[in-house]
Structure formats: C-alpha cells, structure tokens
Amino acid sequence: MLLSDRVLFLDGEALVIDKPAGLPVDAPRDGSLSLENHLDLLKFGFKRWPLPVHRLDRDTSGCLLLARNPKAHGRFTRAFESREVEKQYLAIVDGVPDADGGTIDLPLAKVSTAETGWRMVGDPKGKPSVSHWEKLAVVGERSLLRFRPETGRTHQLRVHALEGLGFPLVGDPVYGRGGTKTRTLLHAERLVVKRDVKPSIIAEAPFPDAFVALGFAAPEGAEPTRG
C-alpha cells in the first residue's frame, strides 16, 4: 500500500490523502504500522514530513488533511476549531430510519470503566455536538447515510447514529451489534477548507469497495469506486 498513490489534493502547503481503512493516524502502543511510517513518501520534494491536521479513526477511510509546513498547520488547525471546514461522510447503518434526513443535536461526554474501557455517550452536560444527515439508499435492512457534522467530537458520528437515530454503524466494535466481519463502515467522503488568498482545498475520496460489497452503489455525483 503506497499512500503516495492515494493523493487527492496537493499544493505548496496542503496535502489530502484517501486514508485506507485499518491505518491509524497515531502510532499504536503495540508498535504496529501507522501513518507515521508512510510520511517519508509524502514529502514530495519538501525536507520535512507533512503533519496531520485532524484525526480519523483507524477504521474510517477517506479524506485526511496534512499540512506541509508549520504555519499552514496552525491555520488549518484553527479552521477546524472554529468550524470553518466543510466535512462530509458516508456511513452504512444497521437499520432504516423513518425520516429522509434531519439534524442530531446531542452533546457528548466520555465515560470510562475498568471492565469495558472508555466510550462516548450522549450527555446533556457534555460538549455540544451537531450532525446533519440524509438517507441516500436502502438495501435490505441497512441504509446508506450522508453525514455533515458541524462539530468534530471523538466518535461523534458513531454515537449520533446509535443514540440519535437508533441504529449503529455496521461493523462498529464499540457501539455496534457485533457478529460482522467488516470494519466500521464510515468514510470521509469530502473535505473543503477555505483559504484567504489561495483557492479552497477541495478533496473527494472514491466510494469504498467495502460499501459496494454490501450492495450499495456510489451516490450520484460522488467519486467512482476505488478499484
């Protein structure tokens, strides 16, 4: 797997890759491979490694923004913090919502126990978390949804799907129903970052093969499936 073959956007200060599912952004404690092991091939003529601006879960595929210099990293980080970044995700859930779309406004908080470890839960006293969603397709008892999160809380879409819609993401080992061999079916489909002088960063990741394997087709206007 060469991440240099998965570049969606590249200029003097920004790089967006289509992160494959299964590759963690941060180095795992067990010493297994992570994004860091691939950064040398993503320099593209620069002396320094590009730095990830945000995080995607290990299982989540799709658009991941990296900055090619420290000043750009600071600007992009502030853009994420001030909610100036347009993020769009595709997900397959274990169920069929009655509505065709809506908004989930569910604050999230972290809970932890010695037995089960930590997870995020809906909590009125938690951090504000808002996600807009629409239903794109239904195959059997599963649905393809598009999420547009306003905020970027840890596990936000996974918990909003479960507690806000009543249906977990297919394959989710923490919030899901178990019994499936697939990965968590969440994909960062599109990323837009506006810039003051330069044109906006716009990246779209191809529709994942894992979604096709469950009978879903790329939505109209989406990038074709990655072969």
mmCIF file with all atom_site columns, C-alpha atoms in Angstrom:
data_model
loop_
_atom_site.group_PDB
_atom_site.id
_atom_site.type_symbol
_atom_site.label_atom_id
_atom_site.label_alt_id
_atom_site.label_comp_id
_atom_site.label_asym_id
_atom_site.label_entity_id
_atom_site.label_seq_id
_atom_site.pdbx_PDB_ins_code
_atom_site.Cartn_x
_atom_site.Cartn_y
_atom_site.Cartn_z
_atom_site.occupancy
_atom_site.B_iso_or_equiv
_atom_site.pdbx_formal_charge
_atom_site.auth_seq_id
_atom_site.auth_comp_id
_atom_site.auth_asym_id
_atom_site.auth_atom_id
_atom_site.pdbx_PDB_model_num
ATOM 1   C CA . MET A 1 1   ? 0.000   0.000   0.000  1.00 0.00 ? 1   MET A CA 1
ATOM 2   C CA . LEU A 1 2   ? 1.515   3.301   -1.143 1.00 0.00 ? 2   LEU A CA 1
ATOM 3   C CA . LEU A 1 3   ? -0.161  6.394   0.254  1.00 0.00 ? 3   LEU A CA 1
ATOM 4   C CA . SER A 1 4   ? 1.629   8.399   -2.426 1.00 0.00 ? 4   SER A CA 1
ATOM 5   C CA . ASP A 1 5   ? -0.801  6.745   -4.870 1.00 0.00 ? 5   ASP A CA 1
ATOM 6   C CA . ARG A 1 6   ? -3.801  7.921   -2.823 1.00 0.00 ? 6   ARG A CA 1
ATOM 7   C CA . VAL A 1 7   ? -3.272  11.694  -3.059 1.00 0.00 ? 7   VAL A CA 1
ATOM 8   C CA . LEU A 1 8   ? -6.495  13.657  -3.567 1.00 0.00 ? 8   LEU A CA 1
ATOM 9   C CA . PHE A 1 9   ? -5.090  17.194  -3.304 1.00 0.00 ? 9   PHE A CA 1
ATOM 10  C CA . LEU A 1 10  ? -1.579  18.624  -3.287 1.00 0.00 ? 10  LEU A CA 1
ATOM 11  C CA . ASP A 1 11  ? -0.078  22.116  -3.325 1.00 0.00 ? 11  ASP A CA 1
ATOM 12  C CA . GLY A 1 12  ? 2.679   24.014  -1.513 1.00 0.00 ? 12  GLY A CA 1
ATOM 13  C CA . GLU A 1 13  ? 1.002   23.971  1.901  1.00 0.00 ? 13  GLU A CA 1
ATOM 14  C CA . ALA A 1 14  ? -1.626  21.234  1.891  1.00 0.00 ? 14  ALA A CA 1
ATOM 15  C CA . LEU A 1 15  ? -1.915  17.525  1.165  1.00 0.00 ? 15  LEU A CA 1
ATOM 16  C CA . VAL A 1 16  ? -5.080  15.432  1.314  1.00 0.00 ? 16  VAL A CA 1
ATOM 17  C CA . ILE A 1 17  ? -4.880  11.659  1.079  1.00 0.00 ? 17  ILE A CA 1
ATOM 18  C CA . ASP A 1 18  ? -7.520  8.956   0.865  1.00 0.00 ? 18  ASP A CA 1
ATOM 19  C CA . LYS A 1 19  ? -6.608  7.204   4.115  1.00 0.00 ? 19  LYS A CA 1
ATOM 20  C CA . PRO A 1 20  ? -7.224  3.470   3.863  1.00 0.00 ? 20  PRO A CA 1
ATOM 21  C CA . ALA A 1 21  ? -9.327  1.744   6.487  1.00 0.00 ? 21  ALA A CA 1
ATOM 22  C CA . GLY A 1 22  ? -7.204  -0.035  9.083  1.00 0.00 ? 22  GLY A CA 1
ATOM 23  C CA . LEU A 1 23  ? -4.392  2.519   9.125  1.00 0.00 ? 23  LEU A CA 1
ATOM 24  C CA . PRO A 1 24  ? -4.253  4.528   12.395 1.00 0.00 ? 24  PRO A CA 1
ATOM 25  C CA . VAL A 1 25  ? -3.240  8.188   12.254 1.00 0.00 ? 25  VAL A CA 1
ATOM 26  C CA . ASP A 1 26  ? -1.410  7.992   15.599 1.00 0.00 ? 26  ASP A CA 1
ATOM 27  C CA . ALA A 1 27  ? 1.186   5.317   16.336 1.00 0.00 ? 27  ALA A CA 1
ATOM 28  C CA . PRO A 1 28  ? -0.446  2.431   18.279 1.00 0.00 ? 28  PRO A CA 1
ATOM 29  C CA . ARG A 1 29  ? 1.007   1.284   21.585 1.00 0.00 ? 29  ARG A CA 1
ATOM 30  C CA . ASP A 1 30  ? 1.720   -2.155  20.129 1.00 0.00 ? 30  ASP A CA 1
ATOM 31  C CA . GLY A 1 31  ? 4.186   -0.664  17.647 1.00 0.00 ? 31  GLY A CA 1
ATOM 32  C CA . SER A 1 32  ? 2.212   -1.653  14.543 1.00 0.00 ? 32  SER A CA 1
ATOM 33  C CA . LEU A 1 33  ? 2.247   0.479   11.410 1.00 0.00 ? 33  LEU A CA 1
ATOM 34  C CA . SER A 1 34  ? 0.598   3.896   11.371 1.00 0.00 ? 34  SER A CA 1
ATOM 35  C CA . LEU A 1 35  ? 0.502   6.986   9.170  1.00 0.00 ? 35  LEU A CA 1
ATOM 36  C CA . GLU A 1 36  ? 3.922   7.973   10.528 1.00 0.00 ? 36  GLU A CA 1
ATOM 37  C CA . ASN A 1 37  ? 5.527   5.018   8.735  1.00 0.00 ? 37  ASN A CA 1
ATOM 38  C CA . HIS A 1 38  ? 4.393   6.445   5.388  1.00 0.00 ? 38  HIS A CA 1
ATOM 39  C CA . LEU A 1 39  ? 5.240   10.123  5.828  1.00 0.00 ? 39  LEU A CA 1
ATOM 40  C CA . ASP A 1 40  ? 8.650   9.933   4.179  1.00 0.00 ? 40  ASP A CA 1
ATOM 41  C CA . LEU A 1 41  ? 6.975   9.088   0.861  1.00 0.00 ? 41  LEU A CA 1
ATOM 42  C CA . LEU A 1 42  ? 4.585   12.011  1.266  1.00 0.00 ? 42  LEU A CA 1
ATOM 43  C CA . LYS A 1 43  ? 7.212   14.773  1.369  1.00 0.00 ? 43  LYS A CA 1
ATOM 44  C CA . PHE A 1 44  ? 7.070   15.344  -2.414 1.00 0.00 ? 44  PHE A CA 1
ATOM 45  C CA . GLY A 1 45  ? 10.275  17.388  -2.517 1.00 0.00 ? 45  GLY A CA 1
ATOM 46  C CA . PHE A 1 46  ? 9.989   19.013  0.925  1.00 0.00 ? 46  PHE A CA 1
ATOM 47  C CA . LYS A 1 47  ? 12.572  18.224  3.599  1.00 0.00 ? 47  LYS A CA 1
ATOM 48  C CA . ARG A 1 48  ? 10.080  17.948  6.452  1.00 0.00 ? 48  ARG A CA 1
ATOM 49  C CA . TRP A 1 49  ? 7.295   15.429  6.889  1.00 0.00 ? 49  TRP A CA 1
ATOM 50  C CA . PRO A 1 50  ? 3.712   16.654  6.437  1.00 0.00 ? 50  PRO A CA 1
ATOM 51  C CA . LEU A 1 51  ? 1.735   16.787  9.689  1.00 0.00 ? 51  LEU A CA 1
ATOM 52  C CA . PRO A 1 52  ? -1.871  15.569  10.088 1.00 0.00 ? 52  PRO A CA 1
ATOM 53  C CA . VAL A 1 53  ? -4.238  18.399  10.971 1.00 0.00 ? 53  VAL A CA 1
ATOM 54  C CA . HIS A 1 54  ? -7.111  16.261  12.277 1.00 0.00 ? 54  HIS A CA 1
ATOM 55  C CA . ARG A 1 55  ? -7.800  12.619  13.087 1.00 0.00 ? 55  ARG A CA 1
ATOM 56  C CA . LEU A 1 56  ? -9.811  9.812   11.554 1.00 0.00 ? 56  LEU A CA 1
ATOM 57  C CA . ASP A 1 57  ? -10.494 6.597   13.465 1.00 0.00 ? 57  ASP A CA 1
ATOM 58  C CA . ARG A 1 58  ? -8.414  3.588   12.430 1.00 0.00 ? 58  ARG A CA 1
ATOM 59  C CA . ASP A 1 59  ? -11.371 2.008   10.590 1.00 0.00 ? 59  ASP A CA 1
ATOM 60  C CA . THR A 1 60  ? -12.524 5.230   8.927  1.00 0.00 ? 60  THR A CA 1
ATOM 61  C CA . SER A 1 61  ? -11.373 5.702   5.346  1.00 0.00 ? 61  SER A CA 1
ATOM 62  C CA . GLY A 1 62  ? -11.270 8.819   3.211  1.00 0.00 ? 62  GLY A CA 1
ATOM 63  C CA . CYS A 1 63  ? -10.134 12.441  3.248  1.00 0.00 ? 63  CYS A CA 1
ATOM 64  C CA . LEU A 1 64  ? -7.319  13.227  5.686  1.00 0.00 ? 64  LEU A CA 1
ATOM 65  C CA . LEU A 1 65  ? -5.692  16.678  5.592  1.00 0.00 ? 65  LEU A CA 1
ATOM 66  C CA . LEU A 1 66  ? -1.970  17.096  6.254  1.00 0.00 ? 66  LEU A CA 1
ATOM 67  C CA . ALA A 1 67  ? -0.095  20.404  6.379  1.00 0.00 ? 67  ALA A CA 1
ATOM 68  C CA . ARG A 1 68  ? 3.247   20.727  4.594  1.00 0.00 ? 68  ARG A CA 1
ATOM 69  C CA . ASN A 1 69  ? 4.666   23.418  6.881  1.00 0.00 ? 69  ASN A CA 1
ATOM 70  C CA . PRO A 1 70  ? 4.109   24.566  10.496 1.00 0.00 ? 70  PRO A CA 1
ATOM 71  C CA . LYS A 1 71  ? 2.411   27.874  9.586  1.00 0.00 ? 71  LYS A CA 1
ATOM 72  C CA . ALA A 1 72  ? -0.132  26.104  7.403  1.00 0.00 ? 72  ALA A CA 1
ATOM 73  C CA . HIS A 1 73  ? -0.681  23.541  10.157 1.00 0.00 ? 73  HIS A CA 1
ATOM 74  C CA . GLY A 1 74  ? -1.587  26.339  12.563 1.00 0.00 ? 74  GLY A CA 1
ATOM 75  C CA . ARG A 1 75  ? -4.018  27.978  10.133 1.00 0.00 ? 75  ARG A CA 1
ATOM 76  C CA . PHE A 1 76  ? -5.731  24.710  9.249  1.00 0.00 ? 76  PHE A CA 1
ATOM 77  C CA . THR A 1 77  ? -5.986  23.693  12.908 1.00 0.00 ? 77  THR A CA 1
ATOM 78  C CA . ARG A 1 78  ? -7.676  26.984  13.737 1.00 0.00 ? 78  ARG A CA 1
ATOM 79  C CA . ALA A 1 79  ? -10.074 26.488  10.820 1.00 0.00 ? 79  ALA A CA 1
ATOM 80  C CA . PHE A 1 80  ? -11.150 23.121  12.256 1.00 0.00 ? 80  PHE A CA 1
ATOM 81  C CA . GLU A 1 81  ? -11.505 24.566  15.753 1.00 0.00 ? 81  GLU A CA 1
ATOM 82  C CA . SER A 1 82  ? -13.663 27.444  14.523 1.00 0.00 ? 82  SER A CA 1
ATOM 83  C CA . ARG A 1 83  ? -15.905 25.107  12.451 1.00 0.00 ? 83  ARG A CA 1
ATOM 84  C CA . GLU A 1 84  ? -14.892 26.690  9.142  1.00 0.00 ? 84  GLU A CA 1
ATOM 85  C CA . VAL A 1 85  ? -14.214 23.320  7.482  1.00 0.00 ? 85  VAL A CA 1
ATOM 86  C CA . GLU A 1 86  ? -16.867 21.520  5.442  1.00 0.00 ? 86  GLU A CA 1
ATOM 87  C CA . LYS A 1 87  ? -16.821 17.790  6.230  1.00 0.00 ? 87  LYS A CA 1
ATOM 88  C CA . GLN A 1 88  ? -18.965 15.146  4.576  1.00 0.00 ? 88  GLN A CA 1
ATOM 89  C CA . TYR A 1 89  ? -19.115 11.448  5.498  1.00 0.00 ? 89  TYR A CA 1
ATOM 90  C CA . LEU A 1 90  ? -20.824 8.340   4.186  1.00 0.00 ? 90  LEU A CA 1
ATOM 91  C CA . ALA A 1 91  ? -21.925 5.601   6.564  1.00 0.00 ? 91  ALA A CA 1
ATOM 92  C CA . ILE A 1 92  ? -23.900 2.369   6.463  1.00 0.00 ? 92  ILE A CA 1
ATOM 93  C CA . VAL A 1 93  ? -26.145 1.794   9.471  1.00 0.00 ? 93  VAL A CA 1
ATOM 94  C CA . ASP A 1 94  ? -27.818 -1.366  10.761 1.00 0.00 ? 94  ASP A CA 1
ATOM 95  C CA . GLY A 1 95  ? -31.396 -0.250  10.200 1.00 0.00 ? 95  GLY A CA 1
ATOM 96  C CA . VAL A 1 96  ? -33.647 2.074   8.208  1.00 0.00 ? 96  VAL A CA 1
ATOM 97  C CA . PRO A 1 97  ? -34.533 5.490   9.675  1.00 0.00 ? 97  PRO A CA 1
ATOM 98  C CA . ASP A 1 98  ? -38.145 6.541   9.129  1.00 0.00 ? 98  ASP A CA 1
ATOM 99  C CA . ALA A 1 99  ? -37.218 10.064  8.062  1.00 0.00 ? 99  ALA A CA 1
ATOM 100 C CA . ASP A 1 100 ? -35.242 11.012  4.960  1.00 0.00 ? 100 ASP A CA 1
ATOM 101 C CA . GLY A 1 101 ? -32.959 13.338  6.911  1.00 0.00 ? 101 GLY A CA 1
ATOM 102 C CA . GLY A 1 102 ? -32.616 15.711  9.796  1.00 0.00 ? 102 GLY A CA 1
ATOM 103 C CA . THR A 1 103 ? -30.304 17.144  12.439 1.00 0.00 ? 103 THR A CA 1
ATOM 104 C CA . ILE A 1 104 ? -28.940 15.415  15.527 1.00 0.00 ? 104 ILE A CA 1
ATOM 105 C CA . ASP A 1 105 ? -28.140 17.823  18.364 1.00 0.00 ? 105 ASP A CA 1
ATOM 106 C CA . LEU A 1 106 ? -26.724 15.568  21.079 1.00 0.00 ? 106 LEU A CA 1
ATOM 107 C CA . PRO A 1 107 ? -23.959 16.716  23.454 1.00 0.00 ? 107 PRO A CA 1
ATOM 108 C CA . LEU A 1 108 ? -21.316 14.053  24.090 1.00 0.00 ? 108 LEU A CA 1
ATOM 109 C CA . ALA A 1 109 ? -19.263 13.093  27.123 1.00 0.00 ? 109 ALA A CA 1
ATOM 110 C CA . LYS A 1 110 ? -16.601 10.467  27.787 1.00 0.00 ? 110 LYS A CA 1
ATOM 111 C CA . VAL A 1 111 ? -17.242 7.674   30.287 1.00 0.00 ? 111 VAL A CA 1
ATOM 112 C CA . SER A 1 112 ? -14.811 5.002   31.418 1.00 0.00 ? 112 SER A CA 1
ATOM 113 C CA . THR A 1 113 ? -14.956 1.778   33.426 1.00 0.00 ? 113 THR A CA 1
ATOM 114 C CA . ALA A 1 114 ? -12.262 -0.718  34.367 1.00 0.00 ? 114 ALA A CA 1
ATOM 115 C CA . GLU A 1 115 ? -14.271 -3.535  32.787 1.00 0.00 ? 115 GLU A CA 1
ATOM 116 C CA . THR A 1 116 ? -15.097 -2.111  29.368 1.00 0.00 ? 116 THR A CA 1
ATOM 117 C CA . GLY A 1 117 ? -12.684 0.819   28.949 1.00 0.00 ? 117 GLY A CA 1
ATOM 118 C CA . TRP A 1 118 ? -13.862 4.195   27.651 1.00 0.00 ? 118 TRP A CA 1
ATOM 119 C CA . ARG A 1 119 ? -16.566 5.253   25.241 1.00 0.00 ? 119 ARG A CA 1
ATOM 120 C CA . MET A 1 120 ? -18.562 8.355   24.333 1.00 0.00 ? 120 MET A CA 1
ATOM 121 C CA . VAL A 1 121 ? -22.204 8.765   25.348 1.00 0.00 ? 121 VAL A CA 1
ATOM 122 C CA . GLY A 1 122 ? -24.944 11.310  24.928 1.00 0.00 ? 122 GLY A CA 1
ATOM 123 C CA . ASP A 1 123 ? -24.972 13.609  27.944 1.00 0.00 ? 123 ASP A CA 1
ATOM 124 C CA . PRO A 1 124 ? -26.832 16.940  28.361 1.00 0.00 ? 124 PRO A CA 1
ATOM 125 C CA . LYS A 1 125 ? -23.805 18.210  30.283 1.00 0.00 ? 125 LYS A CA 1
ATOM 126 C CA . GLY A 1 126 ? -21.365 17.077  27.600 1.00 0.00 ? 126 GLY A CA 1
ATOM 127 C CA . LYS A 1 127 ? -19.716 19.065  24.810 1.00 0.00 ? 127 LYS A CA 1
ATOM 128 C CA . PRO A 1 128 ? -22.046 20.443  22.109 1.00 0.00 ? 128 PRO A CA 1
ATOM 129 C CA . SER A 1 129 ? -22.231 18.058  19.129 1.00 0.00 ? 129 SER A CA 1
ATOM 130 C CA . VAL A 1 130 ? -24.318 18.597  15.998 1.00 0.00 ? 130 VAL A CA 1
ATOM 131 C CA . SER A 1 131 ? -24.621 16.409  12.884 1.00 0.00 ? 131 SER A CA 1
ATOM 132 C CA . HIS A 1 132 ? -26.868 16.828  9.841  1.00 0.00 ? 132 HIS A CA 1
ATOM 133 C CA . TRP A 1 133 ? -27.818 13.670  7.958  1.00 0.00 ? 133 TRP A CA 1
ATOM 134 C CA . GLU A 1 134 ? -29.722 12.380  4.940  1.00 0.00 ? 134 GLU A CA 1
ATOM 135 C CA . LYS A 1 135 ? -30.749 8.912   3.812  1.00 0.00 ? 135 LYS A CA 1
ATOM 136 C CA . LEU A 1 136 ? -29.361 8.067   0.382  1.00 0.00 ? 136 LEU A CA 1
ATOM 137 C CA . ALA A 1 137 ? -30.236 4.405   -0.214 1.00 0.00 ? 137 ALA A CA 1
ATOM 138 C CA . VAL A 1 138 ? -31.634 1.277   1.439  1.00 0.00 ? 138 VAL A CA 1
ATOM 139 C CA . VAL A 1 139 ? -30.513 -2.300  0.799  1.00 0.00 ? 139 VAL A CA 1
ATOM 140 C CA . GLY A 1 140 ? -32.381 -4.883  2.851  1.00 0.00 ? 140 GLY A CA 1
ATOM 141 C CA . GLU A 1 141 ? -32.298 -3.793  6.499  1.00 0.00 ? 141 GLU A CA 1
ATOM 142 C CA . ARG A 1 142 ? -29.383 -1.394  6.068  1.00 0.00 ? 142 ARG A CA 1
ATOM 143 C CA . SER A 1 143 ? -29.159 2.228   4.966  1.00 0.00 ? 143 SER A CA 1
ATOM 144 C CA . LEU A 1 144 ? -26.527 4.389   3.318  1.00 0.00 ? 144 LEU A CA 1
ATOM 145 C CA . LEU A 1 145 ? -26.452 7.780   5.030  1.00 0.00 ? 145 LEU A CA 1
ATOM 146 C CA . ARG A 1 146 ? -24.558 11.003  4.401  1.00 0.00 ? 146 ARG A CA 1
ATOM 147 C CA . PHE A 1 147 ? -23.484 12.975  7.466  1.00 0.00 ? 147 PHE A CA 1
ATOM 148 C CA . ARG A 1 148 ? -22.400 16.611  7.594  1.00 0.00 ? 148 ARG A CA 1
ATOM 149 C CA . PRO A 1 149 ? -21.032 17.204  11.100 1.00 0.00 ? 149 PRO A CA 1
ATOM 150 C CA . GLU A 1 150 ? -20.837 20.781  12.365 1.00 0.00 ? 150 GLU A CA 1
ATOM 151 C CA . THR A 1 151 ? -18.612 19.766  15.273 1.00 0.00 ? 151 THR A CA 1
ATOM 152 C CA . GLY A 1 152 ? -15.752 17.268  15.443 1.00 0.00 ? 152 GLY A CA 1
ATOM 153 C CA . ARG A 1 153 ? -16.109 15.363  18.704 1.00 0.00 ? 153 ARG A CA 1
ATOM 154 C CA . THR A 1 154 ? -14.454 11.996  19.248 1.00 0.00 ? 154 THR A CA 1
ATOM 155 C CA . HIS A 1 155 ? -16.687 9.191   17.863 1.00 0.00 ? 155 HIS A CA 1
ATOM 156 C CA . GLN A 1 156 ? -19.358 11.806  17.128 1.00 0.00 ? 156 GLN A CA 1
ATOM 157 C CA . LEU A 1 157 ? -20.975 10.155  14.116 1.00 0.00 ? 157 LEU A CA 1
ATOM 158 C CA . ARG A 1 158 ? -20.776 6.693   15.640 1.00 0.00 ? 158 ARG A CA 1
ATOM 159 C CA . VAL A 1 159 ? -22.664 7.816   18.758 1.00 0.00 ? 159 VAL A CA 1
ATOM 160 C CA . HIS A 1 160 ? -25.063 10.095  16.891 1.00 0.00 ? 160 HIS A CA 1
ATOM 161 C CA . ALA A 1 161 ? -26.021 7.186   14.643 1.00 0.00 ? 161 ALA A CA 1
ATOM 162 C CA . LEU A 1 162 ? -26.647 4.911   17.630 1.00 0.00 ? 162 LEU A CA 1
ATOM 163 C CA . GLU A 1 163 ? -28.289 7.303   20.086 1.00 0.00 ? 163 GLU A CA 1
ATOM 164 C CA . GLY A 1 164 ? -29.649 9.931   17.717 1.00 0.00 ? 164 GLY A CA 1
ATOM 165 C CA . LEU A 1 165 ? -31.085 7.613   15.056 1.00 0.00 ? 165 LEU A CA 1
ATOM 166 C CA . GLY A 1 166 ? -31.301 4.352   16.985 1.00 0.00 ? 166 GLY A CA 1
ATOM 167 C CA . PHE A 1 167 ? -29.080 2.435   14.560 1.00 0.00 ? 167 PHE A CA 1
ATOM 168 C CA . PRO A 1 168 ? -25.331 1.747   14.948 1.00 0.00 ? 168 PRO A CA 1
ATOM 169 C CA . LEU A 1 169 ? -22.834 1.819   12.120 1.00 0.00 ? 169 LEU A CA 1
ATOM 170 C CA . VAL A 1 170 ? -22.309 -1.570  10.515 1.00 0.00 ? 170 VAL A CA 1
ATOM 171 C CA . GLY A 1 171 ? -19.156 -3.210  11.867 1.00 0.00 ? 171 GLY A CA 1
ATOM 172 C CA . ASP A 1 172 ? -18.664 -0.835  14.803 1.00 0.00 ? 172 ASP A CA 1
ATOM 173 C CA . PRO A 1 173 ? -16.869 -2.892  17.503 1.00 0.00 ? 173 PRO A CA 1
ATOM 174 C CA . VAL A 1 174 ? -17.749 -0.468  20.332 1.00 0.00 ? 174 VAL A CA 1
ATOM 175 C CA . TYR A 1 175 ? -21.206 0.885   19.552 1.00 0.00 ? 175 TYR A CA 1
ATOM 176 C CA . GLY A 1 176 ? -22.405 -1.763  17.098 1.00 0.00 ? 176 GLY A CA 1
ATOM 177 C CA . ARG A 1 177 ? -24.215 -5.078  17.354 1.00 0.00 ? 177 ARG A CA 1
ATOM 178 C CA . GLY A 1 178 ? -21.261 -7.370  16.712 1.00 0.00 ? 178 GLY A CA 1
ATOM 179 C CA . GLY A 1 179 ? -21.384 -10.518 14.617 1.00 0.00 ? 179 GLY A CA 1
ATOM 180 C CA . THR A 1 180 ? -19.932 -8.907  11.491 1.00 0.00 ? 180 THR A CA 1
ATOM 181 C CA . LYS A 1 181 ? -16.526 -9.366  9.926  1.00 0.00 ? 181 LYS A CA 1
ATOM 182 C CA . THR A 1 182 ? -16.402 -5.994  8.199  1.00 0.00 ? 182 THR A CA 1
ATOM 183 C CA . ARG A 1 183 ? -14.742 -2.851  9.513  1.00 0.00 ? 183 ARG A CA 1
ATOM 184 C CA . THR A 1 184 ? -16.722 0.109   10.815 1.00 0.00 ? 184 THR A CA 1
ATOM 185 C CA . LEU A 1 185 ? -18.372 1.430   7.670  1.00 0.00 ? 185 LEU A CA 1
ATOM 186 C CA . LEU A 1 186 ? -17.621 5.143   7.908  1.00 0.00 ? 186 LEU A CA 1
ATOM 187 C CA . HIS A 1 187 ? -15.958 7.068   5.073  1.00 0.00 ? 187 HIS A CA 1
ATOM 188 C CA . ALA A 1 188 ? -14.781 10.699  4.940  1.00 0.00 ? 188 ALA A CA 1
ATOM 189 C CA . GLU A 1 189 ? -16.194 11.452  1.513  1.00 0.00 ? 189 GLU A CA 1
ATOM 190 C CA . ARG A 1 190 ? -15.461 15.167  1.050  1.00 0.00 ? 190 ARG A CA 1
ATOM 191 C CA . LEU A 1 191 ? -13.379 17.899  2.684  1.00 0.00 ? 191 LEU A CA 1
ATOM 192 C CA . VAL A 1 192 ? -13.391 21.628  1.909  1.00 0.00 ? 192 VAL A CA 1
ATOM 193 C CA . VAL A 1 193 ? -11.090 24.129  3.635  1.00 0.00 ? 193 VAL A CA 1
ATOM 194 C CA . LYS A 1 194 ? -11.387 27.788  2.639  1.00 0.00 ? 194 LYS A CA 1
ATOM 195 C CA . ARG A 1 195 ? -8.230  29.922  2.456  1.00 0.00 ? 195 ARG A CA 1
ATOM 196 C CA . ASP A 1 196 ? -7.824  33.702  2.440  1.00 0.00 ? 196 ASP A CA 1
ATOM 197 C CA . VAL A 1 197 ? -5.693  34.108  -0.672 1.00 0.00 ? 197 VAL A CA 1
ATOM 198 C CA . LYS A 1 198 ? -5.255  30.717  -2.287 1.00 0.00 ? 198 LYS A CA 1
ATOM 199 C CA . PRO A 1 199 ? -8.155  28.727  -3.745 1.00 0.00 ? 199 PRO A CA 1
ATOM 200 C CA . SER A 1 200 ? -10.016 26.479  -1.319 1.00 0.00 ? 200 SER A CA 1
ATOM 201 C CA . ILE A 1 201 ? -8.742  22.992  -0.602 1.00 0.00 ? 201 ILE A CA 1
ATOM 202 C CA . ILE A 1 202 ? -11.343 20.655  -2.095 1.00 0.00 ? 202 ILE A CA 1
ATOM 203 C CA . ALA A 1 203 ? -10.921 16.886  -1.923 1.00 0.00 ? 203 ALA A CA 1
ATOM 204 C CA . GLU A 1 204 ? -13.268 13.981  -2.621 1.00 0.00 ? 204 GLU A CA 1
ATOM 205 C CA . ALA A 1 205 ? -12.425 10.357  -1.851 1.00 0.00 ? 205 ALA A CA 1
ATOM 206 C CA . PRO A 1 206 ? -13.642 7.466   -4.033 1.00 0.00 ? 206 PRO A CA 1
ATOM 207 C CA . PHE A 1 207 ? -16.574 5.331   -2.862 1.00 0.00 ? 207 PHE A CA 1
ATOM 208 C CA . PRO A 1 208 ? -15.184 2.406   -0.805 1.00 0.00 ? 208 PRO A CA 1
ATOM 209 C CA . ASP A 1 209 ? -15.194 -1.186  -2.040 1.00 0.00 ? 209 ASP A CA 1
ATOM 210 C CA . ALA A 1 210 ? -16.422 -2.288  1.406  1.00 0.00 ? 210 ALA A CA 1
ATOM 211 C CA . PHE A 1 211 ? -19.672 -0.383  0.788  1.00 0.00 ? 211 PHE A CA 1
ATOM 212 C CA . VAL A 1 212 ? -20.060 -1.939  -2.659 1.00 0.00 ? 212 VAL A CA 1
ATOM 213 C CA . ALA A 1 213 ? -19.625 -5.397  -1.124 1.00 0.00 ? 213 ALA A CA 1
ATOM 214 C CA . LEU A 1 214 ? -22.858 -4.833  0.824  1.00 0.00 ? 214 LEU A CA 1
ATOM 215 C CA . GLY A 1 215 ? -24.774 -3.946  -2.327 1.00 0.00 ? 215 GLY A CA 1
ATOM 216 C CA . PHE A 1 216 ? -24.558 -0.139  -2.248 1.00 0.00 ? 216 PHE A CA 1
ATOM 217 C CA . ALA A 1 217 ? -23.592 2.000   -5.234 1.00 0.00 ? 217 ALA A CA 1
ATOM 218 C CA . ALA A 1 218 ? -21.824 5.350   -5.222 1.00 0.00 ? 218 ALA A CA 1
ATOM 219 C CA . PRO A 1 219 ? -24.352 8.198   -4.838 1.00 0.00 ? 219 PRO A CA 1
ATOM 220 C CA . GLU A 1 220 ? -24.977 10.373  -7.869 1.00 0.00 ? 220 GLU A CA 1
ATOM 221 C CA . GLY A 1 221 ? -22.181 12.916  -8.209 1.00 0.00 ? 221 GLY A CA 1
ATOM 222 C CA . ALA A 1 222 ? -19.820 11.019  -5.901 1.00 0.00 ? 222 ALA A CA 1
ATOM 223 C CA . GLU A 1 223 ? -16.346 9.906   -6.865 1.00 0.00 ? 223 GLU A CA 1
ATOM 224 C CA . PRO A 1 224 ? -16.341 6.433   -8.504 1.00 0.00 ? 224 PRO A CA 1
ATOM 225 C CA . THR A 1 225 ? -15.311 3.374   -6.564 1.00 0.00 ? 225 THR A CA 1
ATOM 226 C CA . ARG A 1 226 ? -11.635 2.855   -5.840 1.00 0.00 ? 226 ARG A CA 1
ATOM 227 C CA . GLY A 1 227 ? -10.531 -0.314  -7.607 1.00 0.00 ? 227 GLY A CA 1
#
